Amino acid sequence: MKTLPDNPNLDHLRQQAKDLLAGLRDTAPATTLAEAQAALAEQYGFRTWTDLKAEVDRVRGKADVADPALATAVAERYGLGAVTAPMRSLARPDELGRRWSLTTERGRWAVRTVDGWIRIVDVEDDVALQRAAAGAGVRVPAPVLSRAGAVVESVGGHRWRVYEWVHTGPPLAAPVSARITREVGRILAALHGLELPVDRISPWHAYRLSPRPWTDLAAAARAHGADWAPALAEALPALSDLEQVGAGAAPGKPVLSHNSLGPGNVRLGAGGQPVVLGWEHAGGQPPAWELADALTTWAVNPDGGVNAAGVRSMLDGYREAAGAVPALDLPAFRGAALSMTNYVMGQIEVALAATGGEERWHADRSVRHLLAHVPTRPTFERLLAAT
């Protein structure tokens, strides 16, 4: 489920709806802006566009402000110059930590805590990937090292990373237009073409991370009184089947890549060109797996249908940049299937542990949305057919 920023902007949401409209019209040319707005609201977990606007009004201007001493300490540690404005939160905490905006005499910086970061590769390797990607033409916010030359520093009881600020539009929402999926294909080809070595496939995509049976989670949801417990019970066969997609097939050789190149980590910058964020998730995947994962996150409509024009355009962009496209078959979707089941399980466990108030409200909405939009084996088959 998409999450509103801490200080949402209705103009940004209108732009997101227009971007989404272009993708929806690839398969349904008669789609209206009102229908795209309703689809976007649903992606944020709201029933209507009016409900989404009401939530924007409710939370606008409520971003958290960091202790000035903490902002000064972060700026000092990374050599950013004197702080000239309050350091404000950009979004709710995610699985890594929380993102903040820091303005100093030298400009604006994107800073974030990474207290929950689980290392897949060494942090120096993900920075090397970012720099190599930039050298290959991928637009990325440049990582900033501390005065001591470190990527991650502990300040004020938190671990921090810092990036140069890049002005962009709002996050994208799938399905996007064929023009954008072509650019995503080019980006993937550029990353895979670097052929940076890695010792394993990311665990997130390689296997189920929790040994807990789905039936145990379903029982816990019923005991918890969760309103989404019936939806989870209904989804159990599909979730179990996802774990079997590609089982037993030998994966290709992994390369170091972004590992989470979905719409939430791509925004349009100057000239409408994609800017790629979220490099903390970098890890190993076979190129075919990451391409299949990207097709799943970029070219599936809110109703589960496939944007065939977006699929073909992504493959065209990849082919134009690399000369050829990795062979795609159902086992290539194994990484996408396992990462989805791992994510659903993680969100369910978060919801069951939520203590109430806003935390539980957001967690329950996320699980309800996920269970209504879990991709299935037929989804992957439709994507393959569209290739």
mmCIF file of C-alpha atoms in Angstrom:
data_model
loop_
_atom_site.group_PDB
_atom_site.id
_atom_site.type_symbol
_atom_site.label_atom_id
_atom_site.label_comp_id
_atom_site.label_asym_id
_atom_site.label_seq_id
_atom_site.Cartn_x
_atom_site.Cartn_y
_atom_site.Cartn_z
ATOM 1 C CA MET A 1 0.000 0.000 0.000
ATOM 2 C CA LYS A 2 1.246 3.488 -0.802
ATOM 3 C CA THR A 3 1.763 5.762 2.211
ATOM 4 C CA LEU A 4 1.185 9.505 2.267
ATOM 5 C CA PRO A 5 4.177 11.682 3.139
ATOM 6 C CA ASP A 6 4.171 13.465 6.476
ATOM 7 C CA ASN A 7 3.212 16.756 4.823
ATOM 8 C CA PRO A 8 1.135 15.644 1.819
ATOM 9 C CA ASN A 9 0.547 17.946 -1.126
ATOM 10 C CA LEU A 10 -2.744 17.683 -2.998
ATOM 11 C CA ASP A 11 -1.088 18.982 -6.174
ATOM 12 C CA HIS A 12 1.354 16.069 -5.994
ATOM 13 C CA LEU A 13 -1.545 13.640 -5.690
ATOM 14 C CA ARG A 14 -3.243 15.217 -8.702
ATOM 15 C CA GLN A 15 0.005 14.757 -10.655
ATOM 16 C CA GLN A 16 0.213 11.134 -9.517
ATOM 17 C CA ALA A 17 -3.331 10.587 -10.753
ATOM 18 C CA LYS A 18 -2.451 12.083 -14.144
ATOM 19 C CA ASP A 19 0.625 9.845 -14.399
ATOM 20 C CA LEU A 20 -1.515 6.844 -13.457
ATOM 21 C CA LEU A 21 -4.132 7.847 -16.018
ATOM 22 C CA ALA A 22 -1.531 7.550 -18.795
ATOM 23 C CA GLY A 23 -0.765 3.972 -17.750
ATOM 24 C CA LEU A 24 -4.411 2.983 -17.379
ATOM 25 C CA ARG A 25 -5.196 4.344 -20.836
ATOM 26 C CA ASP A 26 -2.623 1.981 -22.342
ATOM 27 C CA THR A 27 -5.153 -0.810 -21.817
ATOM 28 C CA ALA A 28 -8.425 1.160 -21.461
ATOM 29 C CA PRO A 29 -8.278 4.314 -23.626
ATOM 30 C CA ALA A 30 -11.615 5.578 -22.330
ATOM 31 C CA THR A 31 -10.418 5.769 -18.710
ATOM 32 C CA THR A 32 -11.264 9.145 -17.152
ATOM 33 C CA LEU A 33 -9.252 11.270 -14.756
ATOM 34 C CA ALA A 34 -11.900 10.651 -12.079
ATOM 35 C CA GLU A 35 -11.410 6.903 -12.486
ATOM 36 C CA ALA A 36 -7.635 7.310 -12.217
ATOM 37 C CA GLN A 37 -8.093 9.390 -9.067
ATOM 38 C CA ALA A 38 -10.304 6.693 -7.567
ATOM 39 C CA ALA A 39 -7.702 4.039 -8.464
ATOM 40 C CA LEU A 40 -4.947 6.100 -6.858
ATOM 41 C CA ALA A 41 -7.021 6.596 -3.697
ATOM 42 C CA GLU A 42 -7.465 2.835 -3.501
ATOM 43 C CA GLN A 43 -3.691 2.352 -3.744
ATOM 44 C CA TYR A 44 -3.380 4.587 -0.684
ATOM 45 C CA GLY A 45 -5.955 2.441 1.110
ATOM 46 C CA PHE A 46 -8.942 4.799 0.784
ATOM 47 C CA ARG A 47 -12.331 4.050 -0.685
ATOM 48 C CA THR A 48 -12.693 7.251 -2.733
ATOM 49 C CA TRP A 49 -10.696 10.257 -3.942
ATOM 50 C CA THR A 50 -12.766 12.373 -1.529
ATOM 51 C CA ASP A 51 -11.643 10.173 1.375
ATOM 52 C CA LEU A 52 -8.015 10.552 0.281
ATOM 53 C CA LYS A 53 -8.340 14.346 0.114
ATOM 54 C CA ALA A 54 -9.873 14.361 3.586
ATOM 55 C CA GLU A 55 -6.863 12.442 4.911
ATOM 56 C CA VAL A 56 -4.525 14.969 3.260
ATOM 57 C CA ASP A 57 -6.362 17.767 5.072
ATOM 58 C CA ARG A 58 -6.141 15.849 8.355
ATOM 59 C CA VAL A 59 -2.392 15.282 8.341
ATOM 60 C CA ARG A 60 -1.091 18.264 6.360
ATOM 61 C CA GLY A 61 1.462 20.273 8.311
ATOM 62 C CA LYS A 62 1.990 17.571 10.940
ATOM 63 C CA ALA A 63 5.528 16.529 9.984
ATOM 64 C CA ASP A 64 7.755 15.925 12.992
ATOM 65 C CA VAL A 65 10.554 18.384 13.738
ATOM 66 C CA ALA A 66 13.848 17.012 15.007
ATOM 67 C CA ASP A 67 15.647 18.390 18.027
ATOM 68 C CA PRO A 68 17.826 21.257 16.704
ATOM 69 C CA ALA A 69 20.817 19.791 18.536
ATOM 70 C CA LEU A 70 20.348 16.503 16.654
ATOM 71 C CA ALA A 71 20.099 18.299 13.298
ATOM 72 C CA THR A 72 23.274 20.232 14.092
ATOM 73 C CA ALA A 73 25.090 17.062 15.145
ATOM 74 C CA VAL A 74 24.156 15.239 11.908
ATOM 75 C CA ALA A 75 25.198 18.229 9.807
ATOM 76 C CA GLU A 76 28.482 18.499 11.688
ATOM 77 C CA ARG A 77 29.272 14.793 11.403
ATOM 78 C CA TYR A 78 28.756 14.856 7.614
ATOM 79 C CA GLY A 79 30.254 18.299 7.003
ATOM 80 C CA LEU A 80 27.048 19.763 5.579
ATOM 81 C CA GLY A 81 27.478 23.289 6.943
ATOM 82 C CA ALA A 82 25.449 25.297 9.422
ATOM 83 C CA VAL A 83 21.780 24.319 9.788
ATOM 84 C CA THR A 84 19.455 27.068 8.518
ATOM 85 C CA ALA A 85 15.981 25.522 8.980
ATOM 86 C CA PRO A 86 14.288 22.886 11.153
ATOM 87 C CA MET A 87 14.962 19.269 10.147
ATOM 88 C CA ARG A 88 11.548 17.834 9.262
ATOM 89 C CA SER A 89 10.350 14.276 8.737
ATOM 90 C CA LEU A 90 9.322 13.289 5.213
ATOM 91 C CA ALA A 91 7.384 10.084 5.884
ATOM 92 C CA ARG A 92 6.336 7.581 8.499
ATOM 93 C CA PRO A 93 9.070 5.182 9.636
ATOM 94 C CA ASP A 94 9.579 2.246 7.285
ATOM 95 C CA GLU A 95 11.433 -1.039 7.703
ATOM 96 C CA LEU A 96 14.781 0.789 7.576
ATOM 97 C CA GLY A 97 14.071 3.862 9.668
ATOM 98 C CA ARG A 98 12.787 7.332 8.822
ATOM 99 C CA ARG A 99 13.525 9.895 6.123
ATOM 100 C CA TRP A 100 14.154 13.572 6.924
ATOM 101 C CA SER A 101 14.896 16.813 5.081
ATOM 102 C CA LEU A 102 17.805 18.904 6.339
ATOM 103 C CA THR A 103 18.648 22.391 5.026
ATOM 104 C CA THR A 104 21.997 24.011 5.664
ATOM 105 C CA GLU A 105 23.998 26.920 4.311
ATOM 106 C CA ARG A 106 25.295 24.529 1.628
ATOM 107 C CA GLY A 107 21.857 23.444 0.392
ATOM 108 C CA ARG A 108 19.267 20.776 1.082
ATOM 109 C CA TRP A 109 20.046 17.162 2.026
ATOM 110 C CA ALA A 110 18.095 13.925 2.237
ATOM 111 C CA VAL A 111 19.014 12.245 5.514
ATOM 112 C CA ARG A 112 17.581 9.070 6.957
ATOM 113 C CA THR A 113 17.934 6.759 9.901
ATOM 114 C CA VAL A 114 18.776 3.150 9.113
ATOM 115 C CA ASP A 115 18.262 1.614 12.540
ATOM 116 C CA GLY A 116 16.278 -1.278 11.055
ATOM 117 C CA TRP A 117 18.627 -1.842 8.123
ATOM 118 C CA ILE A 118 19.504 -5.509 7.687
ATOM 119 C CA ARG A 119 22.688 -5.689 5.637
ATOM 120 C CA ILE A 120 22.424 -7.680 2.416
ATOM 121 C CA VAL A 121 25.761 -6.447 1.082
ATOM 122 C CA ASP A 122 28.403 -4.235 2.679
ATOM 123 C CA VAL A 123 27.385 -0.592 2.684
ATOM 124 C CA GLU A 124 30.501 0.256 0.689
ATOM 125 C CA ASP A 125 29.274 -2.105 -2.032
ATOM 126 C CA ASP A 126 25.887 -0.414 -2.355
ATOM 127 C CA VAL A 127 27.644 2.979 -2.590
ATOM 128 C CA ALA A 128 29.943 1.579 -5.274
ATOM 129 C CA LEU A 129 26.850 0.356 -7.129
ATOM 130 C CA GLN A 130 25.260 3.801 -6.952
ATOM 131 C CA ARG A 131 28.379 5.495 -8.276
ATOM 132 C CA ALA A 132 28.776 2.949 -11.066
ATOM 133 C CA ALA A 133 25.098 3.350 -11.958
ATOM 134 C CA ALA A 134 25.510 7.130 -12.146
ATOM 135 C CA GLY A 135 28.502 6.609 -14.404
ATOM 136 C CA ALA A 136 26.312 4.449 -16.652
ATOM 137 C CA GLY A 137 23.719 7.212 -16.987
ATOM 138 C CA VAL A 138 21.277 6.294 -14.216
ATOM 139 C CA ARG A 139 20.150 9.345 -12.279
ATOM 140 C CA VAL A 140 20.697 8.847 -8.536
ATOM 141 C CA PRO A 141 21.040 11.152 -5.518
ATOM 142 C CA ALA A 142 24.754 11.164 -4.749
ATOM 143 C CA PRO A 143 25.605 9.485 -1.411
ATOM 144 C CA VAL A 144 27.459 11.718 1.042
ATOM 145 C CA LEU A 145 30.279 10.420 3.225
ATOM 146 C CA SER A 146 30.945 11.709 6.719
ATOM 147 C CA ARG A 147 33.981 13.752 7.635
ATOM 148 C CA ALA A 148 35.593 10.457 8.655
ATOM 149 C CA GLY A 149 34.828 8.919 5.258
ATOM 150 C CA ALA A 150 32.056 6.639 6.558
ATOM 151 C CA VAL A 151 28.720 5.978 4.854
ATOM 152 C CA VAL A 152 26.821 5.258 8.086
ATOM 153 C CA GLU A 153 27.387 7.208 11.292
ATOM 154 C CA SER A 154 25.814 6.875 14.751
ATOM 155 C CA VAL A 155 24.427 10.197 15.980
ATOM 156 C CA GLY A 156 21.963 10.777 18.789
ATOM 157 C CA GLY A 157 21.225 7.105 19.305
ATOM 158 C CA HIS A 158 20.443 6.468 15.611
ATOM 159 C CA ARG A 159 22.373 5.277 12.578
ATOM 160 C CA TRP A 160 22.282 7.772 9.686
ATOM 161 C CA ARG A 161 22.863 7.963 5.941
ATOM 162 C CA VAL A 162 22.972 11.171 3.904
ATOM 163 C CA TYR A 163 22.313 11.928 0.226
ATOM 164 C CA GLU A 164 22.393 15.056 -1.870
ATOM 165 C CA TRP A 165 18.882 16.375 -2.413
ATOM 166 C CA VAL A 166 17.465 15.945 -5.928
ATOM 167 C CA HIS A 167 14.290 17.843 -6.764
ATOM 168 C CA THR A 168 11.705 15.408 -8.120
ATOM 169 C CA GLY A 169 7.992 14.921 -8.440
ATOM 170 C CA PRO A 170 5.956 12.504 -6.301
ATOM 171 C CA PRO A 171 6.481 8.717 -6.328
ATOM 172 C CA LEU A 172 4.991 6.934 -9.314
ATOM 173 C CA ALA A 173 1.986 4.614 -9.158
ATOM 174 C CA ALA A 174 1.591 1.506 -11.323
ATOM 175 C CA PRO A 175 0.666 1.017 -14.028
ATOM 176 C CA VAL A 176 2.692 3.809 -15.543
ATOM 177 C CA SER A 177 2.816 4.816 -19.179
ATOM 178 C CA ALA A 178 4.767 2.783 -21.696
ATOM 179 C CA ARG A 179 7.256 5.668 -21.934
ATOM 180 C CA ILE A 180 8.173 5.227 -18.284
ATOM 181 C CA THR A 181 8.422 1.441 -18.404
ATOM 182 C CA ARG A 182 10.795 1.800 -21.368
ATOM 183 C CA GLU A 183 13.040 3.964 -19.183
ATOM 184 C CA VAL A 184 12.829 1.413 -16.360
ATOM 185 C CA GLY A 185 13.935 -1.258 -18.829
ATOM 186 C CA ARG A 186 16.919 0.885 -19.801
ATOM 187 C CA ILE A 187 17.837 1.398 -16.154
ATOM 188 C CA LEU A 188 17.734 -2.333 -15.432
ATOM 189 C CA ALA A 189 19.869 -3.069 -18.478
ATOM 190 C CA ALA A 190 22.417 -0.466 -17.361
ATOM 191 C CA LEU A 191 22.611 -1.961 -13.860
ATOM 192 C CA HIS A 192 22.890 -5.534 -15.112
ATOM 193 C CA GLY A 193 25.475 -4.490 -17.665
ATOM 194 C CA LEU A 194 27.781 -3.368 -14.871
ATOM 195 C CA GLU A 195 28.124 -7.068 -13.916
ATOM 196 C CA LEU A 196 29.214 -6.177 -10.391
ATOM 197 C CA PRO A 197 29.892 -9.421 -8.529
ATOM 198 C CA VAL A 198 27.898 -10.571 -5.512
ATOM 199 C CA ASP A 199 28.200 -13.777 -3.499
ATOM 200 C CA ARG A 200 24.516 -14.761 -3.286
ATOM 201 C CA ILE A 201 20.936 -13.992 -4.226
ATOM 202 C CA SER A 202 19.286 -11.632 -1.754
ATOM 203 C CA PRO A 203 17.610 -13.699 0.994
ATOM 204 C CA TRP A 204 14.502 -11.557 0.550
ATOM 205 C CA HIS A 205 14.090 -13.085 -2.928
ATOM 206 C CA ALA A 206 15.778 -16.461 -2.386
ATOM 207 C CA TYR A 207 13.700 -18.128 0.305
ATOM 208 C CA ARG A 208 10.953 -17.698 2.874
ATOM 209 C CA LEU A 209 12.405 -15.770 5.788
ATOM 210 C CA SER A 210 10.028 -16.921 8.528
ATOM 211 C CA PRO A 211 9.415 -20.574 9.446
ATOM 212 C CA ARG A 212 5.965 -19.700 10.810
ATOM 213 C CA PRO A 213 3.186 -21.515 8.904
ATOM 214 C CA TRP A 214 0.519 -19.416 7.219
ATOM 215 C CA THR A 215 -2.123 -21.319 9.155
ATOM 216 C CA ASP A 216 -0.570 -20.132 12.432
ATOM 217 C CA LEU A 217 -0.757 -16.539 11.244
ATOM 218 C CA ALA A 218 -4.375 -17.007 10.227
ATOM 219 C CA ALA A 219 -5.194 -18.421 13.666
ATOM 220 C CA ALA A 220 -3.394 -15.522 15.352
ATOM 221 C CA ALA A 221 -5.338 -13.025 13.234
ATOM 222 C CA ARG A 222 -8.641 -14.631 14.266
ATOM 223 C CA ALA A 223 -7.638 -14.594 17.930
ATOM 224 C CA HIS A 224 -6.548 -10.974 17.564
ATOM 225 C CA GLY A 225 -9.967 -10.045 16.206
ATOM 226 C CA ALA A 226 -8.438 -8.523 13.077
ATOM 227 C CA ASP A 227 -11.088 -7.481 10.560
ATOM 228 C CA TRP A 228 -8.817 -8.789 7.786
ATOM 229 C CA ALA A 229 -8.634 -12.312 9.265
ATOM 230 C CA PRO A 230 -11.262 -13.714 6.831
ATOM 231 C CA ALA A 231 -9.358 -12.216 3.882
ATOM 232 C CA LEU A 232 -6.161 -13.865 5.084
ATOM 233 C CA ALA A 233 -7.899 -17.229 5.422
ATOM 234 C CA GLU A 234 -9.206 -16.874 1.870
ATOM 235 C CA ALA A 235 -5.743 -15.920 0.556
ATOM 236 C CA LEU A 236 -3.905 -18.871 2.143
ATOM 237 C CA PRO A 237 -4.019 -21.128 -0.952
ATOM 238 C CA ALA A 238 -2.698 -18.347 -3.192
ATOM 239 C CA LEU A 239 0.073 -17.421 -0.728
ATOM 240 C CA SER A 240 1.133 -21.055 -0.373
ATOM 241 C CA ASP A 241 1.127 -21.474 -4.142
ATOM 242 C CA LEU A 242 3.341 -18.396 -4.586
ATOM 243 C CA GLU A 243 6.031 -20.133 -2.563
ATOM 244 C CA GLN A 244 6.054 -22.958 -5.124
ATOM 245 C CA VAL A 245 6.542 -20.752 -8.193
ATOM 246 C CA GLY A 246 9.842 -21.758 -9.768
ATOM 247 C CA ALA A 247 10.693 -24.164 -6.942
ATOM 248 C CA GLY A 248 13.444 -26.565 -7.956
ATOM 249 C CA ALA A 249 14.535 -24.567 -11.017
ATOM 250 C CA ALA A 250 18.180 -23.554 -11.100
ATOM 251 C CA PRO A 251 18.511 -19.740 -10.919
ATOM 252 C CA GLY A 252 20.934 -17.852 -13.088
ATOM 253 C CA LYS A 253 24.091 -16.197 -11.783
ATOM 254 C CA PRO A 254 23.238 -13.149 -9.657
ATOM 255 C CA VAL A 255 24.685 -9.685 -10.168
ATOM 256 C CA LEU A 256 24.718 -6.818 -7.677
ATOM 257 C CA SER A 257 21.736 -4.615 -8.469
ATOM 258 C CA HIS A 258 19.134 -2.300 -6.980
ATOM 259 C CA ASN A 259 16.957 -5.192 -5.779
ATOM 260 C CA SER A 260 13.851 -3.048 -5.138
ATOM 261 C CA LEU A 261 13.253 -1.118 -8.358
ATOM 262 C CA GLY A 262 9.526 -0.518 -7.982
ATOM 263 C CA PRO A 263 7.425 2.630 -8.450
ATOM 264 C CA GLY A 264 7.905 3.639 -4.815
ATOM 265 C CA ASN A 265 11.644 4.067 -5.431
ATOM 266 C CA VAL A 266 11.453 5.983 -8.714
ATOM 267 C CA ARG A 267 10.443 9.599 -9.224
ATOM 268 C CA LEU A 268 10.544 11.900 -12.228
ATOM 269 C CA GLY A 269 13.168 14.618 -12.105
ATOM 270 C CA ALA A 270 14.172 17.380 -14.482
ATOM 271 C CA GLY A 271 13.017 16.766 -18.024
ATOM 272 C CA GLY A 272 10.730 13.966 -16.885
ATOM 273 C CA GLN A 273 13.656 11.579 -16.459
ATOM 274 C CA PRO A 274 13.509 8.893 -13.747
ATOM 275 C CA VAL A 275 15.542 9.353 -10.570
ATOM 276 C CA VAL A 276 16.193 6.126 -8.642
ATOM 277 C CA LEU A 277 16.077 6.104 -4.834
ATOM 278 C CA GLY A 278 16.140 3.306 -2.238
ATOM 279 C CA TRP A 279 19.618 1.894 -2.812
ATOM 280 C CA GLU A 280 19.825 0.599 0.760
ATOM 281 C CA HIS A 281 18.062 -2.557 -0.478
ATOM 282 C CA ALA A 282 20.851 -3.379 -2.967
ATOM 283 C CA GLY A 283 21.644 -7.075 -3.281
ATOM 284 C CA GLY A 284 22.087 -9.942 -5.693
ATOM 285 C CA GLN A 285 19.557 -11.217 -8.207
ATOM 286 C CA PRO A 286 19.823 -12.997 -11.530
ATOM 287 C CA PRO A 287 18.989 -10.403 -14.231
ATOM 288 C CA ALA A 288 15.956 -12.415 -15.391
ATOM 289 C CA TRP A 289 14.576 -12.449 -11.843
ATOM 290 C CA GLU A 290 14.925 -8.701 -11.367
ATOM 291 C CA LEU A 291 13.384 -8.016 -14.765
ATOM 292 C CA ALA A 292 10.444 -10.304 -13.944
ATOM 293 C CA ASP A 293 10.052 -8.564 -10.580
ATOM 294 C CA ALA A 294 10.014 -5.175 -12.305
ATOM 295 C CA LEU A 295 7.318 -6.332 -14.732
ATOM 296 C CA THR A 296 5.215 -7.390 -11.737
ATOM 297 C CA THR A 297 5.527 -4.068 -9.924
ATOM 298 C CA TRP A 298 5.288 -1.736 -12.939
ATOM 299 C CA ALA A 299 2.856 -3.342 -15.383
ATOM 300 C CA VAL A 300 0.047 -4.848 -13.303
ATOM 301 C CA ASN A 301 -3.156 -2.798 -13.072
ATOM 302 C CA PRO A 302 -4.972 -2.175 -9.765
ATOM 303 C CA ASP A 303 -7.572 -4.796 -10.784
ATOM 304 C CA GLY A 304 -4.874 -7.406 -11.433
ATOM 305 C CA GLY A 305 -4.946 -7.020 -15.203
ATOM 306 C CA VAL A 306 -1.721 -6.619 -17.168
ATOM 307 C CA ASN A 307 -0.664 -3.515 -19.082
ATOM 308 C CA ALA A 308 0.650 -5.362 -22.136
ATOM 309 C CA ALA A 309 1.930 -2.161 -23.751
ATOM 310 C CA GLY A 310 3.938 -1.430 -20.603
ATOM 311 C CA VAL A 311 5.375 -4.960 -20.601
ATOM 312 C CA ARG A 312 6.518 -4.768 -24.202
ATOM 313 C CA SER A 313 7.900 -1.267 -23.721
ATOM 314 C CA MET A 314 10.007 -2.316 -20.726
ATOM 315 C CA LEU A 315 11.469 -5.202 -22.715
ATOM 316 C CA ASP A 316 12.111 -2.873 -25.663
ATOM 317 C CA GLY A 317 13.962 -0.437 -23.395
ATOM 318 C CA TYR A 318 16.061 -3.242 -21.956
ATOM 319 C CA ARG A 319 16.826 -4.601 -25.422
ATOM 320 C CA GLU A 320 17.778 -1.166 -26.769
ATOM 321 C CA ALA A 321 20.273 -0.669 -23.929
ATOM 322 C CA ALA A 322 21.659 -4.206 -23.649
ATOM 323 C CA GLY A 323 21.150 -5.710 -27.084
ATOM 324 C CA ALA A 324 19.158 -8.668 -25.744
ATOM 325 C CA VAL A 325 16.652 -9.507 -23.026
ATOM 326 C CA PRO A 326 17.201 -12.278 -20.441
ATOM 327 C CA ALA A 327 15.074 -15.339 -21.137
ATOM 328 C CA LEU A 328 11.820 -15.099 -19.180
ATOM 329 C CA ASP A 329 9.780 -18.083 -18.038
ATOM 330 C CA LEU A 330 7.637 -18.838 -15.008
ATOM 331 C CA PRO A 331 10.636 -19.763 -12.777
ATOM 332 C CA ALA A 332 12.046 -16.273 -13.455
ATOM 333 C CA PHE A 333 9.212 -14.942 -11.265
ATOM 334 C CA ARG A 334 10.424 -16.902 -8.228
ATOM 335 C CA GLY A 335 12.145 -13.882 -6.704
ATOM 336 C CA ALA A 336 9.038 -11.736 -7.188
ATOM 337 C CA ALA A 337 6.842 -14.424 -5.634
ATOM 338 C CA LEU A 338 9.049 -14.998 -2.595
ATOM 339 C CA SER A 339 9.638 -11.311 -1.927
ATOM 340 C CA MET A 340 5.876 -10.743 -2.000
ATOM 341 C CA THR A 341 5.172 -13.559 0.460
ATOM 342 C CA ASN A 342 7.944 -12.304 2.737
ATOM 343 C CA TYR A 343 6.513 -8.794 2.609
ATOM 344 C CA VAL A 344 2.947 -9.939 3.309
ATOM 345 C CA MET A 345 4.104 -12.038 6.246
ATOM 346 C CA GLY A 346 6.131 -9.144 7.636
ATOM 347 C CA GLN A 347 3.206 -6.722 7.370
ATOM 348 C CA ILE A 348 0.880 -9.212 9.073
ATOM 349 C CA GLU A 349 3.315 -9.609 11.961
ATOM 350 C CA VAL A 350 3.614 -5.823 12.268
ATOM 351 C CA ALA A 351 -0.180 -5.507 12.369
ATOM 352 C CA LEU A 352 -0.516 -8.217 15.007
ATOM 353 C CA ALA A 353 2.112 -6.485 17.168
ATOM 354 C CA ALA A 354 0.674 -2.957 16.727
ATOM 355 C CA THR A 355 -0.346 -1.460 20.039
ATOM 356 C CA GLY A 356 -3.205 0.772 18.906
ATOM 357 C CA GLY A 357 -3.944 4.261 17.649
ATOM 358 C CA GLU A 358 -2.359 5.451 14.417
ATOM 359 C CA GLU A 359 0.138 2.581 14.367
ATOM 360 C CA ARG A 360 -2.535 -0.115 14.328
ATOM 361 C CA TRP A 361 -4.761 1.853 11.943
ATOM 362 C CA HIS A 362 -1.972 2.127 9.364
ATOM 363 C CA ALA A 363 -0.873 -1.489 9.831
ATOM 364 C CA ASP A 364 -4.386 -2.893 9.445
ATOM 365 C CA ARG A 365 -5.009 -0.802 6.318
ATOM 366 C CA SER A 366 -1.753 -2.040 4.820
ATOM 367 C CA VAL A 367 -2.652 -5.703 5.398
ATOM 368 C CA ARG A 368 -6.188 -5.298 4.031
ATOM 369 C CA HIS A 369 -4.781 -3.684 0.895
ATOM 370 C CA LEU A 370 -2.076 -6.310 0.445
ATOM 371 C CA LEU A 371 -4.463 -9.233 0.781
ATOM 372 C CA ALA A 372 -6.715 -7.710 -1.861
ATOM 373 C CA HIS A 373 -3.825 -7.285 -4.325
ATOM 374 C CA VAL A 374 -1.524 -10.281 -3.907
ATOM 375 C CA PRO A 375 -0.206 -11.332 -7.333
ATOM 376 C CA THR A 376 -0.839 -14.957 -8.151
ATOM 377 C CA ARG A 377 0.548 -17.553 -10.522
ATOM 378 C CA PRO A 378 -2.030 -16.487 -13.176
ATOM 379 C CA THR A 379 -0.704 -12.906 -12.851
ATOM 380 C CA PHE A 380 2.772 -14.093 -13.801
ATOM 381 C CA GLU A 381 1.343 -16.174 -16.633
ATOM 382 C CA ARG A 382 -0.470 -13.117 -18.029
ATOM 383 C CA LEU A 383 2.748 -11.107 -17.828
ATOM 384 C CA LEU A 384 4.581 -13.840 -19.726
ATOM 385 C CA ALA A 385 1.839 -13.915 -22.357
ATOM 386 C CA ALA A 386 2.221 -10.148 -22.799
ATOM 387 C CA THR A 387 5.916 -10.561 -23.636
#
